[in-house]
mmCIF file of C-alpha atoms in Angstrom:
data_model
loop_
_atom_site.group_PDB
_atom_site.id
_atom_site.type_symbol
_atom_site.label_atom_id
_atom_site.label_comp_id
_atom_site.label_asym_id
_atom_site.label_seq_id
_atom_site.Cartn_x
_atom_site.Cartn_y
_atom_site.Cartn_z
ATOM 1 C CA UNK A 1 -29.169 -21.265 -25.773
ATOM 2 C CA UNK A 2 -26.354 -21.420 -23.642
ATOM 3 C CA UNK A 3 -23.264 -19.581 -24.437
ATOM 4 C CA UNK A 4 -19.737 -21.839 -25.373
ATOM 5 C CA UNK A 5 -18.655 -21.144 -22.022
ATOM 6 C CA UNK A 6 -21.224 -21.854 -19.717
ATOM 7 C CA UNK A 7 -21.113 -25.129 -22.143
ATOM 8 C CA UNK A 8 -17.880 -25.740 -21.582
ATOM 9 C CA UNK A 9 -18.291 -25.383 -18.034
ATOM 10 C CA UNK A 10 -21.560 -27.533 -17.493
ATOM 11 C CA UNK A 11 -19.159 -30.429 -19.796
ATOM 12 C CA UNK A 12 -16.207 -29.720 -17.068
ATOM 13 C CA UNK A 13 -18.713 -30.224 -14.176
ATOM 14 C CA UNK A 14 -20.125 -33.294 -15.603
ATOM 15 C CA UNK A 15 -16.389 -34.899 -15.597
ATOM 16 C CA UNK A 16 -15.553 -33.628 -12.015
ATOM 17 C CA UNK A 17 -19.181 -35.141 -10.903
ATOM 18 C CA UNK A 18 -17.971 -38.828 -12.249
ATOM 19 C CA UNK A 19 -15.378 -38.822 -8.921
ATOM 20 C CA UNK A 20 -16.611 -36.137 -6.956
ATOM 21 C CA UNK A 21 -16.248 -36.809 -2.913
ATOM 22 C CA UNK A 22 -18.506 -34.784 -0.811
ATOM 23 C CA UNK A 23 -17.605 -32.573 1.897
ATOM 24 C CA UNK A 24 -17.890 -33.063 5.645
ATOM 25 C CA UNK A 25 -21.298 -31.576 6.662
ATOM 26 C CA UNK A 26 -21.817 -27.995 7.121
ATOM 27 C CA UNK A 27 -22.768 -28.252 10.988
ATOM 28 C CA UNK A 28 -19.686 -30.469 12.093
ATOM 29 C CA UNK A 29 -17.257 -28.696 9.615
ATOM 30 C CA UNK A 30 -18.614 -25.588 11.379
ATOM 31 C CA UNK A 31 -18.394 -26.650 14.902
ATOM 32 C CA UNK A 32 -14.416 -27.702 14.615
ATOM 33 C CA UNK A 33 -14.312 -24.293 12.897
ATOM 34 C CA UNK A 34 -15.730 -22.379 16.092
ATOM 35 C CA UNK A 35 -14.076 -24.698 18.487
ATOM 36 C CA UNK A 36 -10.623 -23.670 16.818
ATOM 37 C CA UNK A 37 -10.984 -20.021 15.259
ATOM 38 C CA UNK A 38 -8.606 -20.832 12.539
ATOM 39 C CA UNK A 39 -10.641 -20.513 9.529
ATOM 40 C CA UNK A 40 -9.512 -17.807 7.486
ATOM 41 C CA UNK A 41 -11.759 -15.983 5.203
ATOM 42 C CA UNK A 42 -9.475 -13.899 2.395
ATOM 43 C CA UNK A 43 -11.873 -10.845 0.536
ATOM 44 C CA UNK A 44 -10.430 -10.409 -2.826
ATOM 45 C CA UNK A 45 -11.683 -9.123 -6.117
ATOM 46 C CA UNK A 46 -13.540 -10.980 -8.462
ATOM 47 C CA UNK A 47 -11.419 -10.197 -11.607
ATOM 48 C CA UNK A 48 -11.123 -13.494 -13.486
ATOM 49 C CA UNK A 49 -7.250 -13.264 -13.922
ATOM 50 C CA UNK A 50 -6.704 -13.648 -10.409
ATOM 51 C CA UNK A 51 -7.090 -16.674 -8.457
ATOM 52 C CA UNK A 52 -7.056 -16.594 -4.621
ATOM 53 C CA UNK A 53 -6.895 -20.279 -3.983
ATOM 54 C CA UNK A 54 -3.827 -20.778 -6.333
ATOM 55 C CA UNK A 55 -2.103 -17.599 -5.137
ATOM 56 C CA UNK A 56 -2.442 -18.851 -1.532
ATOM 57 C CA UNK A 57 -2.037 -22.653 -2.500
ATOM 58 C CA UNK A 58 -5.533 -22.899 -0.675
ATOM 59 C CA UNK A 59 -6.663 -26.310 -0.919
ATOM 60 C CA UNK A 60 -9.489 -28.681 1.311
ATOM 61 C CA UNK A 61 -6.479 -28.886 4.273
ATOM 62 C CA UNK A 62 -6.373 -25.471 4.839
ATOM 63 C CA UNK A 63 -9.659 -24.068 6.706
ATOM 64 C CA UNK A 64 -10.522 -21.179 4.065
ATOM 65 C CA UNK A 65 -12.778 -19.546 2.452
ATOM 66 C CA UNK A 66 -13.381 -16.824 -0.415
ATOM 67 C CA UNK A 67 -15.497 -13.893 -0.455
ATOM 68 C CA UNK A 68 -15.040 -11.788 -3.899
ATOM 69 C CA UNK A 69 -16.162 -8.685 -5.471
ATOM 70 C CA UNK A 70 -15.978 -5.795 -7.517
ATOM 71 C CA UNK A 71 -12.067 -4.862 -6.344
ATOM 72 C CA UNK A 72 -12.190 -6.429 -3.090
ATOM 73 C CA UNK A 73 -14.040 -4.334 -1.063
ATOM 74 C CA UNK A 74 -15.031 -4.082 2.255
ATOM 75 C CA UNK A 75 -18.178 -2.084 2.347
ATOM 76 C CA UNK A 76 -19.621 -4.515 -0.048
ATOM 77 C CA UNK A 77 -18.652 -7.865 2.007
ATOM 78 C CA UNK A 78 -19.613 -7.154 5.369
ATOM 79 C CA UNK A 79 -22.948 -8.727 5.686
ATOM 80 C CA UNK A 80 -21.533 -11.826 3.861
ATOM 81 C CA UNK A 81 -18.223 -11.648 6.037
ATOM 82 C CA UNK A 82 -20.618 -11.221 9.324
ATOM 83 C CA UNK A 83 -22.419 -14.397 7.946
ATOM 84 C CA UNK A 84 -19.047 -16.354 7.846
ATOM 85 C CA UNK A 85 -18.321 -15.249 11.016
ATOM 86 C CA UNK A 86 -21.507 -16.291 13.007
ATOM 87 C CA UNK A 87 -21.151 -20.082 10.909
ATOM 88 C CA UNK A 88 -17.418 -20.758 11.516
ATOM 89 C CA UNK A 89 -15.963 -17.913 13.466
ATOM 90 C CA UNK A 90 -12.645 -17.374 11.549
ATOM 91 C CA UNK A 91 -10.178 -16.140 12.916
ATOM 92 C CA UNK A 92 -8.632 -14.337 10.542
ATOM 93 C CA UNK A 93 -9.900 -11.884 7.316
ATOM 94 C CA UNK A 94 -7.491 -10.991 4.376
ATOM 95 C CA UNK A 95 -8.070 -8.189 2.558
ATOM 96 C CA UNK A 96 -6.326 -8.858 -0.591
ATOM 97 C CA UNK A 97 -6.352 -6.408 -3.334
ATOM 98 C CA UNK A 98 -4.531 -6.340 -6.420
ATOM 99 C CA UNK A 99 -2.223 -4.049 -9.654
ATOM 100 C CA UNK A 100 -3.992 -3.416 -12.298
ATOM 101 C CA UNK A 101 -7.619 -3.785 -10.694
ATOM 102 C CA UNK A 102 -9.931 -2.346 -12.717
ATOM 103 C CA UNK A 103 -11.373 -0.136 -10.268
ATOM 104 C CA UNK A 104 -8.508 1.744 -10.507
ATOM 105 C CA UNK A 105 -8.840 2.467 -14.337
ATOM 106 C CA UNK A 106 -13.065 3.147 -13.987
ATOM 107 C CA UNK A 107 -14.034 5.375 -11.122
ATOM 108 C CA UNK A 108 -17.368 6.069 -9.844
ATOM 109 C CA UNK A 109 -18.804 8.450 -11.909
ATOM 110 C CA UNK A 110 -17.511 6.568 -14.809
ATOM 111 C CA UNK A 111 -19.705 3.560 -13.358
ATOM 112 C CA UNK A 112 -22.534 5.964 -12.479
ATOM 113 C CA UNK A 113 -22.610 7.346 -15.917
ATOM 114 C CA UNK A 114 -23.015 3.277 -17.692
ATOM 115 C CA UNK A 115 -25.429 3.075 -15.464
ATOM 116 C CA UNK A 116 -27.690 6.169 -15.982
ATOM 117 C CA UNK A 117 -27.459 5.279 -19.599
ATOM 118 C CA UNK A 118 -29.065 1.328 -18.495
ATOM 119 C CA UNK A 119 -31.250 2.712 -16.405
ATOM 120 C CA UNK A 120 -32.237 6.423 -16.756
ATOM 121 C CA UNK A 121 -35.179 6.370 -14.218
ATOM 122 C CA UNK A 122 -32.744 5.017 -11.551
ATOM 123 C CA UNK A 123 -30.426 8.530 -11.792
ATOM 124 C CA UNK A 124 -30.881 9.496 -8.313
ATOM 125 C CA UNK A 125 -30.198 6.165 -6.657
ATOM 126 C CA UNK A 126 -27.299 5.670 -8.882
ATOM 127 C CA UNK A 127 -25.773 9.106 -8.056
ATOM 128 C CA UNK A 128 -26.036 7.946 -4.056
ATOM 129 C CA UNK A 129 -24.087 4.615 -4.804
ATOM 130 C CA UNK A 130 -20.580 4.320 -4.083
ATOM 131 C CA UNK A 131 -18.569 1.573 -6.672
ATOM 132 C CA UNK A 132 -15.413 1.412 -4.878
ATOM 133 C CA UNK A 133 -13.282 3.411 -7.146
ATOM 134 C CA UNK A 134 -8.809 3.091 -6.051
ATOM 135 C CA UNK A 135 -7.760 6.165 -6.787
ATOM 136 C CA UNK A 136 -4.878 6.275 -4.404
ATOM 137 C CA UNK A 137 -3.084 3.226 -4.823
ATOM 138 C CA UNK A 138 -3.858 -0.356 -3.923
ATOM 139 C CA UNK A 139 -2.001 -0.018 -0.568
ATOM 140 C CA UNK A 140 -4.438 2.925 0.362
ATOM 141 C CA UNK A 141 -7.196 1.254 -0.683
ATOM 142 C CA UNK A 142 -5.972 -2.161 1.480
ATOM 143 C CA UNK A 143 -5.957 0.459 4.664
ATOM 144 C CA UNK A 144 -9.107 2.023 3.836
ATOM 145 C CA UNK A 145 -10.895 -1.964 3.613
ATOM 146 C CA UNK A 146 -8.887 -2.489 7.379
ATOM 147 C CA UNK A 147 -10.620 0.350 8.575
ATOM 148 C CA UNK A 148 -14.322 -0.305 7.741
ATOM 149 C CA UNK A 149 -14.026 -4.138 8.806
ATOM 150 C CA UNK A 150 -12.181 -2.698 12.019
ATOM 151 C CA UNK A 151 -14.681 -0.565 12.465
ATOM 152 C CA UNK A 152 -17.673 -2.719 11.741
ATOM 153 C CA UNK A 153 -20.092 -3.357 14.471
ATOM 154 C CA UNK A 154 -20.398 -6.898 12.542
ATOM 155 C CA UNK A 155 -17.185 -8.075 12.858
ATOM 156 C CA UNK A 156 -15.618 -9.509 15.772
ATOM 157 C CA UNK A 157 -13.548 -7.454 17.438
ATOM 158 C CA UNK A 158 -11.243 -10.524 18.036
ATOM 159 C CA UNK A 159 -10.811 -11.110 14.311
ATOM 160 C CA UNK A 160 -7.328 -10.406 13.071
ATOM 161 C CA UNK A 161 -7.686 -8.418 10.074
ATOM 162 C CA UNK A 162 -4.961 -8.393 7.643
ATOM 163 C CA UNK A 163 -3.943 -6.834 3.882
ATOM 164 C CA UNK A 164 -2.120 -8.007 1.698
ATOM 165 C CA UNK A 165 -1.318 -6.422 -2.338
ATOM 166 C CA UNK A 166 -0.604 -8.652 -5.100
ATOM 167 C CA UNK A 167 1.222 -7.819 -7.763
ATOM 168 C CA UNK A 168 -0.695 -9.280 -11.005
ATOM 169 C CA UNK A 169 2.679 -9.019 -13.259
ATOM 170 C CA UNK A 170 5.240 -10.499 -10.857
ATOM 171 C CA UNK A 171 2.466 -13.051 -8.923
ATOM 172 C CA UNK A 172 4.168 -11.676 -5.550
ATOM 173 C CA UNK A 173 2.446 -11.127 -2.393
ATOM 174 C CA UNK A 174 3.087 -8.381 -0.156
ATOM 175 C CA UNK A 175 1.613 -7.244 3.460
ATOM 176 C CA UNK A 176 0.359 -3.976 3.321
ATOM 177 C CA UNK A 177 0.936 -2.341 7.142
ATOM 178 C CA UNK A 178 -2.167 -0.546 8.266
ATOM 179 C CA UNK A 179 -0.821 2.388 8.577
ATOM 180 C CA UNK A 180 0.840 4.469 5.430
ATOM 181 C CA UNK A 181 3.525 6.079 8.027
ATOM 182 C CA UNK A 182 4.719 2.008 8.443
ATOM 183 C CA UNK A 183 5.143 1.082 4.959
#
């Protein structure tokens, strides 16, 4: 049995499928993509209370896409952000965390523990997994995302790479500098 939402959501779909256009195809979307570099691909978290593509007023004009996770991390994007980049070759990755993430209220071992209790047998491999805990502010934890995709052997050295913090009670956006000594 489905739950009310998914119901609610398969009924929405339904409606939207009654006008629905299709996109341009993959390939030739892709090729103007490479051909330019101006795609821009913005890694955020996947908390439901924020939404990129309102925040950013991204619609089908602007060449962007979404890649979202577990507070917005870096370590966990890279091979889908390395995918993105060998289809359409953006030219530009946001890192865009946000206040009140909750992987600034539940840390690792607070993860790790849930876990062990799921899945006993799987103690070891739990203990070696890293959940990307923000325990030093969302700014620190914007730099610390720069630095891995910087740093990545996947990602074009070309790319620009920027941060950017928003603030979930205020719905303001604000660049994060790379490093803490410019902020």
């Amino acid at each position: 049995m489905l739950s009310k939402s998914l119901a609610e959501m398969l009924a929405r779909n339904s409606k939207l499928a009654q006008t629905y256009q299709p996109p341009p195809d993959l390939k030739q979307m892709a090729g103007v993509m490479r051909a330019s570099g101006a795609g821009v691909v913005v890694l955020s978290c996947s908390d439901p209370r924020l939404n990129p593509y309102q925040i950013l007023g991204i619609d089908s004009t602007l060449k962007a896409t979404m890649v979202r996770n577990a507070g917005g991390r870096a370590f966990d994007a890279i091979r889908t952000l390395a995918v993105l980049q060998t289809i359409g070759n953006p030219g530009t990755i946001v890192v865009m965390h946000h206040t009140d993430c909750g992987l600034t209220h539940y840390h690792d071992k607070d993860i790790q523990n849930a876990l062990i209790e799921l899945s006993p047998h799987s103690k070891d491999l739990i203990h070696s997994l890293k959940f990307g805990e923000i325990t030093n502010g969302v700014e620190d934890s914007i730099r610390q995302d720069i630095a891995i995709l910087k740093s990545s052997q996947l990602i074009n050295k070309s790319t620009q790479i920027i941060g950017l913090k928003f603030d979930i009670h205020t719905g303001l956006l604000s660049q994060v500098s790379e490093n803490a000594s410019e902020a």
